[in-house]
Every structure is written in structure tokens, then in C-alpha cells.
Coordinates of C-alpha atoms and ligand atoms in Angstrom, one line a residue:
M162 CA 116.2 89.9 70.2
N163 CA 114.9 93.3 69.1
Q164 CA 113.3 91.9 66.1
D165 CA 111.8 89.2 68.2
L166 CA 110.1 91.7 70.5
L167 CA 107.8 92.9 67.7
S168 CA 107.2 89.6 66.0
P169 CA 103.7 88.2 65.8
E170 CA 105.2 84.9 67.1
F171 CA 106.4 86.6 70.2
A172 CA 103.0 88.1 70.9
T173 CA 101.3 84.7 70.3
R174 CA 103.7 82.9 72.6
M175 CA 103.4 85.5 75.4
D176 CA 99.6 85.8 75.2
Q177 CA 99.1 82.0 75.1
A178 CA 101.2 81.7 78.2
D179 CA 99.3 84.4 80.1
P180 CA 97.4 82.8 83.0
L181 CA 94.8 85.6 82.8
K182 CA 94.2 85.4 79.1
S183 CA 90.6 84.1 79.3
F184 CA 89.4 87.3 80.9
R185 CA 89.9 89.1 77.6
D186 CA 87.0 87.1 76.2
E187 CA 84.8 88.4 78.9
F188 CA 84.9 91.9 77.5
L189 CA 83.2 93.8 74.7
F190 CA 85.7 95.7 72.5
P191 CA 84.7 98.6 70.3
K192 CA 85.4 97.7 66.6
H193 CA 87.6 99.5 64.2
A194 CA 87.4 98.4 60.6
G195 CA 85.8 95.2 61.7
E196 CA 88.6 94.4 64.2
P197 CA 88.6 95.0 68.0
Q198 CA 90.3 98.2 68.9
A199 CA 93.6 98.1 70.7
Y200 CA 92.0 99.8 73.7
F201 CA 94.4 101.5 76.1
V202 CA 91.9 103.8 77.8
G203 CA 90.9 101.7 80.8
N204 CA 92.2 104.6 82.9
S205 CA 89.3 106.7 81.6
L206 CA 86.5 104.3 80.9
G207 CA 87.1 100.6 81.3
L208 CA 85.5 98.2 78.7
Q209 CA 82.2 96.6 79.3
P210 CA 82.4 93.1 81.0
K211 CA 80.0 90.8 79.2
G212 CA 78.5 89.9 82.5
A213 CA 77.3 93.5 83.1
R214 CA 74.3 93.2 80.9
A215 CA 72.8 90.3 82.8
Q216 CA 73.2 92.2 86.1
V217 CA 71.4 95.2 84.7
E218 CA 68.7 93.1 83.1
E219 CA 68.1 91.3 86.3
V220 CA 67.3 94.6 87.9
L221 CA 65.0 95.7 85.0
S222 CA 63.2 92.3 85.1
K223 CA 62.8 92.5 88.8
W224 CA 61.4 96.0 88.5
A225 CA 59.0 94.8 85.7
D226 CA 57.9 91.7 87.6
E227 CA 57.8 92.9 91.2
A228 CA 58.0 96.7 91.3
V229 CA 58.1 98.0 94.9
E230 CA 58.3 94.4 96.2
G231 CA 61.8 94.2 94.6
H232 CA 63.2 96.0 97.6
F233 CA 62.5 93.0 99.8
T234 CA 62.5 89.8 97.7
G235 CA 65.1 87.4 96.4
Q236 CA 68.9 87.2 96.5
A237 CA 69.5 90.6 95.1
Q238 CA 66.9 92.7 96.9
W239 CA 67.3 96.4 96.5
M240 CA 67.1 97.4 100.2
P241 CA 70.5 96.0 101.1
Y242 CA 71.7 96.0 97.4
H243 CA 74.9 97.9 98.2
E244 CA 75.9 95.1 100.6
L245 CA 76.2 92.7 97.6
V246 CA 79.4 94.5 96.6
R247 CA 80.8 95.2 100.0
D248 CA 83.0 92.2 100.7
D249 CA 84.6 92.2 97.2
L250 CA 85.1 95.9 97.3
A251 CA 86.7 95.7 100.8
A252 CA 89.1 93.0 99.4
L253 CA 90.0 95.1 96.4
V254 CA 91.1 98.1 98.5
G255 CA 92.4 96.2 101.5
A256 CA 89.8 97.3 104.0
K257 CA 87.4 95.7 106.5
P258 CA 83.9 95.3 105.1
H259 CA 82.4 97.9 107.3
E260 CA 85.0 100.4 106.2
V261 CA 83.8 100.6 102.6
V262 CA 80.6 101.6 100.8
A263 CA 79.6 102.0 97.2
M264 CA 77.7 105.2 96.8
N265 CA 77.3 108.5 94.9
S266 CA 80.2 109.5 92.7
L267 CA 83.8 110.4 93.4
T268 CA 83.6 114.2 93.7
A269 CA 80.3 114.0 95.8
N270 CA 82.0 111.5 98.1
L271 CA 85.1 113.7 98.4
H272 CA 82.8 116.5 99.6
L273 CA 81.0 114.3 102.0
M274 CA 84.4 113.1 103.4
M275 CA 85.7 116.7 103.7
V276 CA 82.6 117.8 105.6
S277 CA 83.6 115.2 108.2
F278 CA 87.4 115.2 108.0
Y279 CA 88.2 118.8 107.1
Q280 CA 87.4 120.5 110.3
P281 CA 89.7 123.5 110.5
T282 CA 90.8 125.1 113.8
I283 CA 92.3 128.5 114.3
E284 CA 95.8 127.0 114.1
R285 CA 95.1 124.4 111.4
T286 CA 93.2 125.7 108.4
A287 CA 95.2 124.3 105.5
I288 CA 94.6 121.4 103.0
L289 CA 97.7 120.1 101.3
I290 CA 97.4 118.7 97.7
E291 CA 99.7 118.1 94.8
A292 CA 100.2 120.9 92.3
G293 CA 98.5 120.0 89.1
S294 CA 95.9 117.9 90.8
F295 CA 92.8 116.7 88.9
P296 CA 90.6 119.8 88.4
S297 CA 87.6 118.3 90.2
D298 CA 89.6 117.6 93.3
R299 CA 91.0 121.1 93.3
Y300 CA 87.6 122.7 92.8
A301 CA 86.2 120.5 95.6
V302 CA 89.0 121.5 98.0
E303 CA 88.9 125.2 97.2
S304 CA 85.1 125.3 97.6
Q305 CA 85.4 123.5 101.0
L306 CA 88.0 126.1 102.1
K307 CA 85.6 128.9 101.1
F308 CA 82.7 127.1 102.8
H309 CA 84.7 127.5 106.0
G310 CA 85.6 131.1 105.4
F311 CA 89.1 130.5 104.0
N312 CA 90.5 130.6 100.6
A313 CA 93.2 129.1 98.3
Q314 CA 95.6 132.0 99.0
N315 CA 95.7 131.5 102.8
S316 CA 94.9 127.8 103.2
L317 CA 95.6 125.8 100.1
I318 CA 99.1 124.3 99.9
E319 CA 100.0 122.9 96.5
V320 CA 103.2 120.9 96.6
E321 CA 105.3 121.4 93.5
P322 CA 107.0 118.3 92.1
D323 CA 110.8 118.3 92.6
L324 CA 111.7 116.0 89.7
P325 CA 111.4 116.5 85.9
N326 CA 108.0 115.9 84.2
G327 CA 105.9 116.6 87.2
V328 CA 107.2 113.6 89.2
F329 CA 107.6 113.7 93.0
S330 CA 110.3 112.2 95.1
D331 CA 109.0 110.5 98.3
Q332 CA 111.1 112.9 100.3
C333 CA 109.6 116.0 98.6
I334 CA 106.1 115.0 99.8
I335 CA 107.2 114.1 103.3
D336 CA 109.2 117.3 103.6
A337 CA 106.2 119.4 102.5
I338 CA 104.0 117.8 105.1
R339 CA 106.6 118.4 107.8
T340 CA 107.3 122.0 106.7
H341 CA 103.6 122.9 106.9
G342 CA 102.8 120.5 109.6
K343 CA 101.4 122.9 112.2
R344 CA 99.1 124.5 109.7
L345 CA 97.7 121.4 108.2
S346 CA 94.2 120.1 108.8
L347 CA 94.1 117.7 105.9
V348 CA 96.4 116.0 103.4
L349 CA 94.6 114.9 100.2
W350 CA 96.8 112.9 97.9
P351 CA 96.2 110.7 94.8
G352 CA 97.0 107.0 94.8
V353 CA 98.2 107.4 91.2
Q354 CA 98.6 110.8 89.6
Y355 CA 96.2 111.0 86.6
R356 CA 98.6 112.9 84.3
T357 CA 102.0 111.4 85.1
G358 CA 100.8 107.9 86.1
Q359 CA 103.1 108.1 89.2
A360 CA 102.0 105.9 92.1
F361 CA 102.7 106.9 95.7
D362 CA 103.7 105.3 99.0
L363 CA 100.4 105.9 100.7
Q364 CA 101.6 104.5 104.0
A365 CA 104.4 106.9 104.2
I366 CA 102.2 109.8 103.3
A367 CA 99.6 108.8 105.9
G368 CA 102.3 108.4 108.5
A369 CA 103.8 111.8 107.8
A370 CA 100.3 113.5 107.9
H371 CA 99.4 111.9 111.2
E372 CA 102.8 112.7 112.7
A373 CA 102.1 116.3 111.7
G374 CA 98.7 116.2 113.5
A375 CA 96.7 116.2 110.3
L376 CA 94.2 113.8 108.8
V377 CA 94.8 112.2 105.5
G378 CA 92.5 111.2 102.6
F379 CA 93.3 109.6 99.3
D380 CA 91.8 109.9 95.9
L381 CA 92.1 106.5 94.4
A382 CA 90.5 107.2 91.0
H383 CA 93.5 105.8 89.1
A384 CA 94.6 103.4 91.7
V385 CA 91.6 101.2 92.4
G386 CA 91.7 98.1 90.2
N387 CA 95.1 99.1 89.1
L388 CA 97.3 98.6 92.2
P389 CA 97.0 96.3 95.2
L390 CA 95.8 98.6 98.0
Q391 CA 95.9 98.2 101.8
L392 CA 93.9 101.2 103.0
H393 CA 93.3 99.9 106.5
D394 CA 96.9 99.1 107.2
D395 CA 98.2 102.2 105.4
D396 CA 96.0 104.1 107.9
A397 CA 94.1 106.4 105.6
D398 CA 91.4 108.3 107.4
F399 CA 89.3 108.2 104.3
A400 CA 89.5 107.5 100.6
V401 CA 87.3 108.0 97.6
W402 CA 87.3 106.6 94.1
C403 CA 85.2 105.9 91.0
H404 CA 84.4 102.6 89.4
Y405 CA 84.3 103.5 85.7
K406 CA 88.1 103.5 85.1
Y407 CA 90.0 100.3 85.9
C408 CA 87.0 98.8 87.6
N409 CA 85.0 98.6 84.4
A410 CA 81.6 99.3 86.0
G411 CA 80.4 101.6 83.2
P412 CA 80.0 105.3 82.5
G413 CA 79.1 107.3 85.7
A414 CA 79.1 104.1 87.7
V415 CA 78.5 104.4 91.4
G416 CA 81.6 105.5 93.3
G417 CA 83.4 104.1 96.3
C418 CA 84.3 105.4 99.7
F419 CA 86.5 104.2 102.6
V420 CA 86.3 105.4 106.2
H421 CA 88.8 103.9 108.6
E422 CA 87.2 102.0 111.4
R423 CA 88.6 104.3 114.1
H424 CA 86.0 106.8 112.7
A425 CA 83.2 104.2 112.6
E426 CA 81.3 105.8 115.4
T427 CA 82.6 109.3 115.0
T428 CA 80.7 112.3 116.4
R429 CA 82.3 114.5 113.8
P430 CA 79.9 116.6 111.7
R431 CA 78.5 114.9 108.6
L432 CA 75.9 115.6 106.0
A433 CA 73.1 113.1 106.7
G434 CA 70.4 111.3 104.8
W435 CA 68.0 108.6 105.6
W436 CA 70.1 105.8 104.0
G437 CA 72.9 106.5 106.5
N438 CA 70.5 105.9 109.3
N439 CA 70.7 102.7 111.1
P440 CA 68.5 100.3 109.0
D441 CA 67.0 98.9 112.2
V442 CA 65.2 102.2 112.8
R443 CA 65.3 103.8 109.3
F444 CA 61.7 102.9 108.6
K445 CA 60.4 104.1 111.9
M446 CA 60.7 107.5 110.1
G447 CA 61.7 109.2 113.3
T448 CA 63.2 112.6 113.6
E449 CA 66.5 111.5 115.1
F450 CA 69.5 110.6 112.9
N451 CA 71.2 107.5 114.2
P452 CA 74.1 106.8 111.9
T453 CA 74.9 103.2 110.9
R454 CA 78.3 102.2 112.2
G455 CA 81.1 102.5 109.6
A456 CA 81.2 103.8 106.1
D457 CA 77.5 103.0 105.5
G458 CA 76.7 105.8 107.9
W459 CA 77.7 108.4 105.2
Q460 CA 75.1 107.2 102.7
L461 CA 72.5 109.8 101.8
S462 CA 70.0 108.2 99.5
N463 CA 68.8 104.8 98.5
P464 CA 71.3 103.8 95.9
P465 CA 70.8 103.9 92.1
I466 CA 70.4 100.2 91.7
L467 CA 70.9 100.3 87.9
G468 CA 74.2 102.1 88.4
L469 CA 75.4 99.6 90.9
A470 CA 74.4 96.5 89.0
P471 CA 77.4 96.4 86.6
L472 CA 79.8 96.7 89.5
R473 CA 78.7 93.2 90.7
A474 CA 79.9 91.7 87.4
S475 CA 83.2 93.7 87.5
L476 CA 84.1 92.8 91.1
D477 CA 83.4 89.2 90.4
Q478 CA 86.1 89.4 87.7
F479 CA 88.6 91.0 90.1
K480 CA 87.8 88.3 92.7
R481 CA 88.4 85.5 90.2
A482 CA 91.5 87.0 88.7
G483 CA 93.0 88.1 92.1
M484 CA 94.8 91.4 92.5
P485 CA 98.3 89.9 92.9
A486 CA 98.0 88.0 89.6
L487 CA 96.6 91.2 87.9
R488 CA 99.4 93.3 89.3
E489 CA 102.0 90.7 88.1
K490 CA 100.7 90.8 84.6
S491 CA 100.3 94.6 84.7
L492 CA 103.9 95.0 85.6
Q493 CA 105.1 92.7 82.8
L494 CA 102.8 94.2 80.2
T495 CA 103.6 97.8 81.0
Q496 CA 107.3 96.9 81.2
Y497 CA 107.0 95.4 77.8
L498 CA 105.4 98.6 76.5
A499 CA 108.2 100.6 78.0
Q500 CA 110.9 98.3 76.5
C501 CA 109.3 98.6 73.1
I502 CA 109.2 102.4 73.4
E503 CA 112.8 102.6 74.4
T504 CA 113.9 100.2 71.7
Y505 CA 111.9 101.4 68.7
L506 CA 110.3 104.8 69.5
S507 CA 112.7 106.7 71.6
D508 CA 113.6 109.1 68.8
A509 CA 110.0 110.4 69.0
I510 CA 108.6 109.7 72.4
E511 CA 109.7 110.0 76.0
I512 CA 108.1 108.2 79.0
I513 CA 107.4 110.6 81.8
T514 CA 106.0 108.0 84.2
P515 CA 108.6 106.8 86.7
M516 CA 109.5 103.2 85.7
S517 CA 110.3 101.5 89.0
A518 CA 107.5 99.0 89.9
E519 CA 106.5 100.7 93.1
K520 CA 106.1 104.1 91.4
R521 CA 103.7 103.2 88.7
G522 CA 100.6 101.2 87.8
A523 CA 99.4 100.2 84.3
Q524 CA 99.6 103.6 82.7
L525 CA 102.5 105.1 80.9
S526 CA 102.3 108.8 80.2
L527 CA 104.1 109.7 77.0
R528 CA 105.4 113.0 75.7
V529 CA 106.1 113.4 72.0
K530 CA 109.5 115.1 71.8
A531 CA 108.6 117.3 68.8
G532 CA 106.0 119.1 70.8
R533 CA 102.3 119.5 71.2
D534 CA 101.2 119.6 67.5
A535 CA 103.3 116.5 66.8
G536 CA 101.7 114.9 69.8
R537 CA 98.2 115.6 68.6
S538 CA 99.2 114.3 65.2
L539 CA 100.4 111.0 66.6
F540 CA 97.4 110.7 68.8
E541 CA 95.1 111.1 65.8
H542 CA 97.1 108.7 63.7
L543 CA 96.8 106.1 66.4
A544 CA 93.1 106.6 66.6
A545 CA 92.8 106.2 62.9
Q546 CA 94.6 102.9 63.2
G547 CA 92.2 101.6 65.9
V548 CA 94.7 102.2 68.7
L549 CA 93.1 104.2 71.4
G550 CA 95.0 106.1 74.0
D551 CA 93.9 109.4 75.5
W552 CA 95.2 113.0 75.4
R553 CA 95.8 115.2 78.4
E554 CA 96.7 118.8 77.9
P555 CA 99.2 120.2 77.3
D556 CA 101.2 117.4 75.7
V557 CA 100.6 114.0 77.2
I558 CA 99.3 110.8 75.6
R559 CA 98.3 108.2 78.2
I560 CA 98.5 104.5 77.3
S561 CA 97.2 102.2 79.9
P562 CA 97.4 98.4 79.2
A563 CA 94.7 97.0 81.5
P564 CA 95.8 93.5 82.6
L565 CA 92.2 92.1 82.6
Y566 CA 91.8 92.7 78.8
N567 CA 94.9 94.0 77.1
N568 CA 97.7 91.8 75.8
V569 CA 101.1 91.8 74.1
A570 CA 99.4 91.9 70.6
D571 CA 97.7 95.1 71.6
V572 CA 101.0 96.7 72.6
Q573 CA 102.5 95.6 69.3
R574 CA 99.7 97.4 67.5
F575 CA 100.5 100.6 69.4
V576 CA 104.2 100.3 68.6
R577 CA 103.7 99.5 64.9
A578 CA 101.2 102.4 64.4
T579 CA 103.7 104.8 66.1
Q580 CA 106.5 103.5 63.9
E581 CA 104.3 104.2 60.8
W582 CA 103.7 107.7 62.1
M583 CA 107.4 108.3 62.6
H584 CA 108.1 107.0 59.1
G585 CA 105.5 109.3 57.6
R586 CA 107.2 112.3 59.2
R587 CA 110.7 111.7 57.9
Ligands
PLP632 C1 88.4 110.5 87.2 C2 88.7 111.4 88.3 C3 87.7 112.2 88.9 C4 86.3 112.2 88.3 O1 85.4 112.6 89.3 P1 83.8 112.2 89.2 O2 83.3 112.9 90.4 O3 83.8 110.7 89.1 O4 83.3 112.8 87.9 C5 88.1 113.0 89.9 N1 89.3 113.0 90.4 C6 90.3 112.3 89.9 C7 91.7 112.4 90.4 C8 90.0 111.5 88.8 O5 91.0 110.8 88.2

């Protein structure tokens, strides 16, 4: 059996039987020594769907042929261009169409959302986040605190993980929200933690935050396109994410934003721009801001059409594949990776990502037992063999089999390259 797990026949059999196998051919893989890389970095920058180029070229041609008229002509006119991705995006995150908008970038959207949904009062000034959060999120949060005259010492609550390797129990998060409940203005939590790969019960976190009288926002950078999401039903007040990781929409792709429909006509403060204004009156060029109902009302500028174009190709793939099928494959492929690590590599590597299905997505975060230098050495050995993971300080290698384009043969390449490295160190 063990031998079988790593045999080329096993990979061929599994990959032939994969109902999503044809999607792999829809991607462009960087080459290593003439062969496609074993690319496990979809958590950082997803591969280019072949369909992206046509979408970008369509915009370039329209610009060449029609210039300003391109705003108002044809199927993919630029004026309502963001609406072209709206329904598919809503389906991907489990939202109603008017609850989502593709705009800006993740951190910019996080700021826009906090302007509206972090409104401290005398009793409630605090924002609760996870300790070890992604730096950009922490900077954004701390700067929002300062903007309102508070600071991290008095108003930032960073919940420490209670389990080994930076992992949180569900109870730890709920307890922290309850403990600090009366001080809390906002809970901001990731869908999947970037360093450990842990996925969270968003519904439970939203429920606890609301029970405590706080609002709740989610950073879904590592969750969108990775896990099935139900943002509306889970009752998030807002969520933000990027599209260049599992969504494969290209470097710096336009980000995404969710605002629950109960805030669709909010009178909360917001930073306004003309693209958030009701399109019926936008071009009257009046002085009064009249926000569009729903998430669209938070738009500032006319969108970067060239940055949005690849997202159309990407969302089309997600629609055709279907998130349930992608998740099923993802669970199997990552489970296979874990099984191989436990069977062949456990002398050298430990998995820090929790392994139960509801607590992880595609990514496994691995720690090399011999320490940081050994970790770097393995990481570099893998890259030299055309096996690409990524490195997160101080000592984590992230390997993320993406179900749209990775397969069992890729995982075997990772395992074999790691075995070689282990052999070389004996
Ligand atoms: C990738 C990532 C970001 C990146 O932010 P940008 O504004 O898109 O540069 C921010 N936060 C988290 C948690 C991330 O994983």
C-alpha cells in the first residue's frame, strides 16, 4: 500500500479518474527544465487561466477601436463592467448579488469597511483580531484606531492561540469575544489563517460577536476560491478579499467586498466617490451624494477595467467546476499530501495545519523539525527541483494544492523531492 501511494501508476489512475482534470489544461504553468513546475503557491499568486488573455485583449481592442465609446457599447461595456462579475462572485461567496462588489484591493477595501463599521463609542472602542494576523490587516486596524484617537495599547485585542503551532480552538475565540464583549466595537477575523492554514467557523464567530453587541468583518484572502462560503447566512457584516490567490485573477487583481444587505441602505459614515453614487443620477454631476443601494455604494472610482478583465475568465472556471466539486477534490488532494507526509516524511516534517476537514482548506503549513536553516535548505532544494511552495518566517513552508490545477502527480513530485533532500542530509 505504502509503495503504491508513491507509484506513477497510482498518480495516473487517480488523475485520470479526477472529474475536474480538464481544468488543469486551462492554465499556464511556469516551466522548470522544460517541464511544468509543480506549483503549490496558489495561496499566493494563482496560475494564469488561458482565458485571461482573451478578456484583457478584448478590453485593449475595444479601447483601440472605440476609445471613449467603449463605456457604452457592446456586451462588455465599461460603465457597468463590474456588474459582469457580480452574479458569479455572489455565488462564490454565498451572497446576494447586491451584497458584493469587485473594487480596489484588499487592504483599501478593509479601510473603507472599517470607516463604516468601526464606529467606536465611549464604551466600545476595541477591535478584536487574531494574534499573528497578516501584517497589512494589523497595520490597517491600528491606523484606524489611531484615526479615532485610540491606540493598540488601549483598544486592540489580539487573541492568542490556545493550541500548539498557532492553532485556535473554537472555544478560545468565542471565549475571547465574550470576555471582552462590552468593550468590543468590531471583530475582524480571517476565513483561513495565512500562516497556519487553519479555517474557522465563521458563523459561530459572527454569532458570538453579534451577541456581544459588536459588528463582525472577515478577511477572506485565503478563503475565497478555497472554501465554500455562505457570507449572507453566516451573517457577516462585511468581508473583504483579494482575487490573485486562489481566484487566479492575476497580480494585483481587483479585490472583492461584501456588505450584508441589512446595511444596504445604511446611514453610517462612509468615504464616498462618484462611482458609489446612484448611476441614475451619477452623470447629472450634482453636489449631493446619493449612494447606490448595497455594496456598490462603497465604490469610489470607475474601476480599472484591465485589472477586472481576468477575473471574468477566472469566475467562469469556478462556475463551471462548482465549489462543491472543487472542495471535494481539494479535501482529497490535501489529505493525500498529508498521508504522504505522515508516511514518508514524518522524520523531517510536521504539519501544523489542523487536519480535520472543517478546519482547513487546500493549504498545509509545514515545519521542518531540524529548524529554520534546515527549513530554508529544504525550501531551496524544492525550488531547484521545480517544486514551488512558499516560505513564511520564521519557519513555515506552505504547500497549497489548488484543486483547479494541481493533481496527485504534483504531490508526488513534492514528496520525492523532499525524500531526496532527507537522503542528502543523512
Ligand atoms: C494576501 C493578504 C493581504 C494582501 O493585501 P493586499 O491589500 O491585497 O495587498 C492582506 N491580508 C491578508 C490576510 C492576506 O492574506
